[in-house]
Short mmCIF file of C-alpha atoms in Angstrom, two decimals:
data_model
loop_
_atom_site.label_atom_id
_atom_site.label_comp_id
_atom_site.label_asym_id
_atom_site.label_seq_id
_atom_site.Cartn_x
_atom_site.Cartn_y
_atom_site.Cartn_z
CA GLY A 7 -0.01 -0.01 0.01
CA ASN A 8 0.88 3.66 -0.10
CA SER A 9 2.78 5.23 2.76
CA VAL A 10 4.55 8.44 3.72
CA THR A 11 7.50 8.60 6.11
CA GLN A 12 8.53 11.85 7.81
CA MET A 13 11.40 12.60 10.09
CA GLU A 14 10.44 12.57 13.72
CA GLY A 15 10.17 15.72 15.66
CA PRO A 16 10.11 17.97 17.38
CA VAL A 17 12.57 20.03 15.40
CA THR A 18 13.80 23.05 17.31
CA LEU A 19 15.57 25.84 15.48
CA SER A 20 16.68 29.38 16.12
CA GLU A 21 15.13 32.15 14.08
CA GLU A 22 16.75 32.60 10.66
CA ALA A 23 18.10 29.06 10.64
CA PHE A 24 17.77 26.79 7.62
CA LEU A 25 15.02 24.23 7.72
CA THR A 26 14.81 20.79 6.18
CA ILE A 27 12.03 18.33 6.99
CA ASN A 28 12.57 15.01 5.21
CA CYS A 29 9.71 13.15 3.56
CA THR A 30 9.85 9.98 1.55
CA TYR A 31 7.02 8.00 0.08
CA THR A 32 6.15 4.53 -1.11
CA ALA A 33 3.53 4.25 -3.82
CA THR A 34 2.64 2.38 -6.95
CA GLY A 35 2.65 4.88 -9.76
CA TYR A 36 3.20 8.62 -9.60
CA PRO A 37 1.12 10.39 -6.92
CA SER A 38 0.60 14.06 -6.31
CA LEU A 39 2.60 15.20 -3.28
CA PHE A 40 1.60 17.80 -0.71
CA TRP A 41 2.82 19.61 2.34
CA TYR A 42 0.19 20.80 4.77
CA VAL A 43 0.79 22.94 7.85
CA GLN A 44 -1.25 22.92 11.04
CA TYR A 45 -0.97 25.82 13.49
CA PRO A 46 -1.95 25.16 17.12
CA GLY A 47 -5.67 24.58 17.54
CA GLU A 48 -6.42 24.89 13.85
CA GLY A 49 -7.11 22.68 10.85
CA LEU A 50 -4.66 21.93 8.06
CA GLN A 51 -3.69 24.48 5.47
CA LEU A 52 -2.18 23.55 2.13
CA LEU A 53 1.36 24.86 2.06
CA LEU A 54 2.52 23.63 -1.36
CA LYS A 55 2.15 20.78 -3.77
CA ALA A 56 3.74 19.08 -6.80
CA THR A 57 1.94 16.87 -9.23
CA LYS A 58 4.77 15.32 -11.31
CA ALA A 59 8.43 14.46 -11.14
CA ASP A 60 10.86 17.36 -10.97
CA ASP A 61 8.10 19.83 -10.15
CA LYS A 62 8.97 22.27 -7.43
CA GLY A 63 6.22 23.55 -5.17
CA SER A 64 6.81 26.80 -3.33
CA ASN A 65 4.94 29.11 -1.01
CA LYS A 66 5.79 31.61 1.76
CA GLY A 67 9.49 30.90 1.37
CA PHE A 68 9.02 27.15 1.67
CA GLU A 69 9.85 24.87 -1.22
CA ALA A 70 9.92 21.16 -2.01
CA THR A 71 10.94 19.26 -5.14
CA TYR A 72 9.29 16.06 -6.31
CA ARG A 73 12.15 13.61 -6.70
CA LYS A 74 11.07 10.40 -8.43
CA GLU A 75 14.52 8.79 -8.25
CA THR A 76 14.66 9.04 -4.48
CA THR A 77 10.86 9.04 -3.89
CA SER A 78 11.27 12.13 -1.76
CA PHE A 79 9.60 15.48 -1.26
CA HIS A 80 11.74 17.24 1.35
CA LEU A 81 10.52 20.59 2.71
CA GLU A 82 13.03 23.44 2.92
CA LYS A 83 13.09 27.04 4.00
CA GLY A 84 16.15 29.23 3.98
CA SER A 85 15.36 31.35 7.05
CA VAL A 86 12.64 30.32 9.50
CA GLN A 87 10.63 32.69 11.68
CA VAL A 88 8.95 32.18 15.03
CA SER A 89 5.62 32.33 13.20
CA ASP A 90 6.59 29.18 11.29
CA SER A 91 6.21 27.16 14.45
CA ALA A 92 3.61 24.52 13.63
CA VAL A 93 3.17 20.86 12.66
CA TYR A 94 4.02 20.00 9.07
CA PHE A 95 2.42 17.06 7.31
CA CYS A 96 3.65 15.45 4.10
CA ALA A 97 0.98 13.64 2.12
CA LEU A 98 0.27 11.93 -1.21
CA SER A 99 -2.81 11.17 -3.22
CA PHE A 100 -3.87 9.69 -6.55
CA THR A 101 -6.51 11.34 -8.65
CA GLY A 102 -7.71 7.96 -9.78
CA GLY A 103 -7.78 6.66 -6.23
CA GLY A 104 -10.56 8.95 -5.11
CA ASN A 105 -8.02 11.59 -4.08
CA LYS A 106 -7.70 10.00 -0.64
CA LEU A 107 -4.77 11.54 1.16
CA THR A 108 -2.17 9.37 2.81
CA PHE A 109 -0.47 11.41 5.52
CA GLY A 110 2.87 11.15 7.23
CA THR A 111 2.85 11.32 11.01
CA GLY A 112 3.66 15.03 11.06
CA THR A 113 6.74 16.91 12.24
CA GLN A 114 6.50 19.54 14.87
CA LEU A 115 8.65 22.60 14.29
CA LYS A 116 9.53 24.99 17.07
CA VAL A 117 11.35 28.18 16.18
CA GLU A 118 12.90 30.16 19.02
CA LEU A 119 14.26 33.68 19.19
CA GLY B 15 -10.50 31.22 -2.45
CA ALA B 16 -11.06 27.57 -1.44
CA VAL B 17 -12.39 28.21 2.01
CA VAL B 18 -13.95 25.47 4.10
CA SER B 19 -15.76 26.20 7.32
CA GLN B 20 -16.82 23.92 10.18
CA HIS B 21 -19.44 24.52 12.80
CA PRO B 22 -19.23 24.39 15.72
CA SER B 23 -15.56 24.98 16.43
CA ARG B 24 -15.88 23.27 19.77
CA VAL B 25 -18.65 21.45 21.54
CA ILE B 26 -19.06 19.82 24.94
CA CYS B 27 -21.80 17.29 25.38
CA LYS B 28 -23.01 14.71 27.90
CA SER B 29 -22.41 11.01 27.35
CA GLY B 30 -25.26 9.43 25.40
CA THR B 31 -26.25 12.50 23.43
CA SER B 32 -25.74 13.09 19.70
CA VAL B 33 -23.71 15.86 18.18
CA LYS B 34 -23.87 17.22 14.61
CA ILE B 35 -20.88 18.83 12.97
CA GLU B 36 -21.29 20.81 9.71
CA CYS B 37 -18.71 21.20 6.98
CA ARG B 38 -19.27 23.81 4.27
CA SER B 39 -17.31 24.79 1.20
CA LEU B 40 -17.85 28.55 1.08
CA ASP B 41 -16.62 29.55 -2.37
CA PHE B 42 -16.58 26.38 -4.41
CA GLN B 43 -18.64 23.25 -5.00
CA ALA B 44 -17.48 19.89 -3.82
CA THR B 45 -18.91 16.55 -4.81
CA THR B 46 -16.53 14.85 -2.39
CA MET B 47 -15.82 15.70 1.18
CA PHE B 48 -13.71 13.76 3.68
CA TRP B 49 -13.97 13.39 7.43
CA TYR B 50 -10.91 12.89 9.57
CA ARG B 51 -10.21 12.32 13.21
CA GLN B 52 -7.05 13.54 14.86
CA PHE B 53 -5.76 12.35 18.18
CA PRO B 54 -3.32 14.46 20.25
CA LYS B 55 0.12 14.53 18.67
CA LYS B 56 -1.03 12.04 16.01
CA SER B 57 -1.60 12.21 12.34
CA LEU B 58 -5.01 12.41 10.73
CA MET B 59 -7.10 9.25 10.42
CA LEU B 60 -9.51 9.18 7.52
CA MET B 61 -12.91 8.13 8.76
CA ALA B 62 -15.05 8.31 5.65
CA THR B 63 -15.47 9.72 2.21
CA SER B 64 -18.72 11.64 1.67
CA ASN B 65 -20.11 11.94 -1.85
CA GLU B 66 -22.99 14.29 -2.69
CA GLY B 67 -26.23 12.43 -3.24
CA SER B 68 -24.92 9.01 -2.26
CA LYS B 69 -23.97 7.00 0.78
CA ALA B 70 -20.69 7.66 2.42
CA THR B 71 -17.80 5.20 2.17
CA TYR B 72 -16.37 4.36 5.56
CA GLU B 73 -12.82 3.25 6.29
CA GLN B 74 -12.19 -0.08 7.90
CA GLY B 75 -12.94 -0.02 11.61
CA VAL B 76 -15.14 3.06 11.56
CA GLU B 77 -18.71 2.35 12.77
CA LYS B 78 -21.09 3.79 10.21
CA ASP B 79 -24.05 3.65 12.57
CA LYS B 80 -22.16 5.70 15.13
CA PHE B 81 -20.76 8.28 12.76
CA LEU B 82 -23.58 9.27 10.43
CA ILE B 83 -22.62 11.25 7.39
CA ASN B 84 -24.94 13.18 5.15
CA HIS B 85 -23.85 15.08 2.03
CA ALA B 86 -27.06 16.67 0.83
CA SER B 87 -25.66 19.42 -1.35
CA LEU B 88 -22.51 20.38 -3.24
CA THR B 89 -21.44 22.66 -0.40
CA LEU B 90 -22.50 20.89 2.80
CA SER B 91 -21.65 17.67 4.54
CA THR B 92 -22.59 16.79 8.10
CA LEU B 93 -21.13 14.33 10.57
CA THR B 94 -23.35 13.21 13.42
CA VAL B 95 -21.75 11.39 16.34
CA THR B 96 -24.57 9.35 17.79
CA SER B 97 -24.78 8.30 21.46
CA ALA B 98 -21.44 9.92 22.11
CA HIS B 99 -19.10 8.52 24.77
CA PRO B 100 -15.93 9.96 26.32
CA GLU B 101 -13.79 7.88 23.95
CA ASP B 102 -15.33 9.82 21.06
CA SER B 103 -13.71 12.99 22.34
CA SER B 104 -11.34 14.18 19.62
CA PHE B 105 -10.55 16.78 17.01
CA TYR B 106 -12.71 16.20 13.91
CA ILE B 107 -11.57 17.77 10.65
CA CYS B 108 -13.31 17.82 7.29
CA SER B 109 -11.92 18.54 3.89
CA ALA B 110 -13.51 19.26 0.49
CA LEU B 111 -12.40 18.38 -2.99
CA PRO B 112 -13.38 20.88 -5.70
CA LEU B 113 -15.73 19.70 -8.44
CA ALA B 114 -14.01 17.77 -11.25
CA GLY B 115 -12.69 20.10 -13.87
CA GLY B 116 -12.33 22.93 -11.46
CA GLN B 117 -9.07 24.55 -10.37
CA GLY B 118 -7.15 22.51 -7.84
CA GLN B 119 -9.38 19.53 -8.32
CA ASP B 120 -6.74 17.19 -6.93
CA THR B 121 -6.27 19.24 -3.78
CA GLN B 122 -8.24 18.84 -0.57
CA TYR B 123 -9.04 22.00 1.33
CA PHE B 124 -9.45 21.59 5.05
CA GLY B 125 -11.78 23.07 7.58
CA PRO B 126 -10.52 24.52 10.84
CA GLY B 127 -11.66 21.49 12.84
CA THR B 128 -14.16 20.81 15.62
CA ARG B 129 -13.05 19.94 19.13
CA LEU B 130 -15.55 17.48 20.63
CA THR B 131 -15.46 16.78 24.36
CA VAL B 132 -17.83 14.18 25.75
CA LEU B 133 -18.31 14.27 29.51
#
């Protein structure tokens, strides 16, 4: 079956540090890949997505590249802010599979001054 | 665009009562909506897929008689937790998939969640 593996958290960084959150997936075929962010007490917000190999999704300074060779979709940001503190979820879905999302376990990011 | 709302945002009820949670897509139509449950510090667990005008499809292990889902229009799905018990306390989140052919049709847009506490 399909699965998504994320690095365990929490990840604690100082403001302006470089962020990488690793995400790898296992799937039959070529899924669409997503990063969602959840701020405390809120639902999930779509952060970025990529629908085919070598696509780069980007938003709010975050970016991730769909790597078919390594089945990865790592999230990066060059300079994090305290306001980026949240839980980040990597996910995949197939349009032909009813668009059901398969989520990773989430990675909590804490950014300190 | 692509805003999904949930109501209520939090609810406290007594054991044995039923609670209805609404999920609305505010600025787009959605033939498919999804209901998730999230436990503290855990990922989201898909409970069911709700299709407008038809019966919901439940994931394995989810009691369909306990978690009643109705998707009566292209902008509204409801989840009713019947005869709620303390173990049903959780954070319930819905998402909506834009109508086929629309922009972002492969992307689920999530509601802000409903915190249910059963005493």
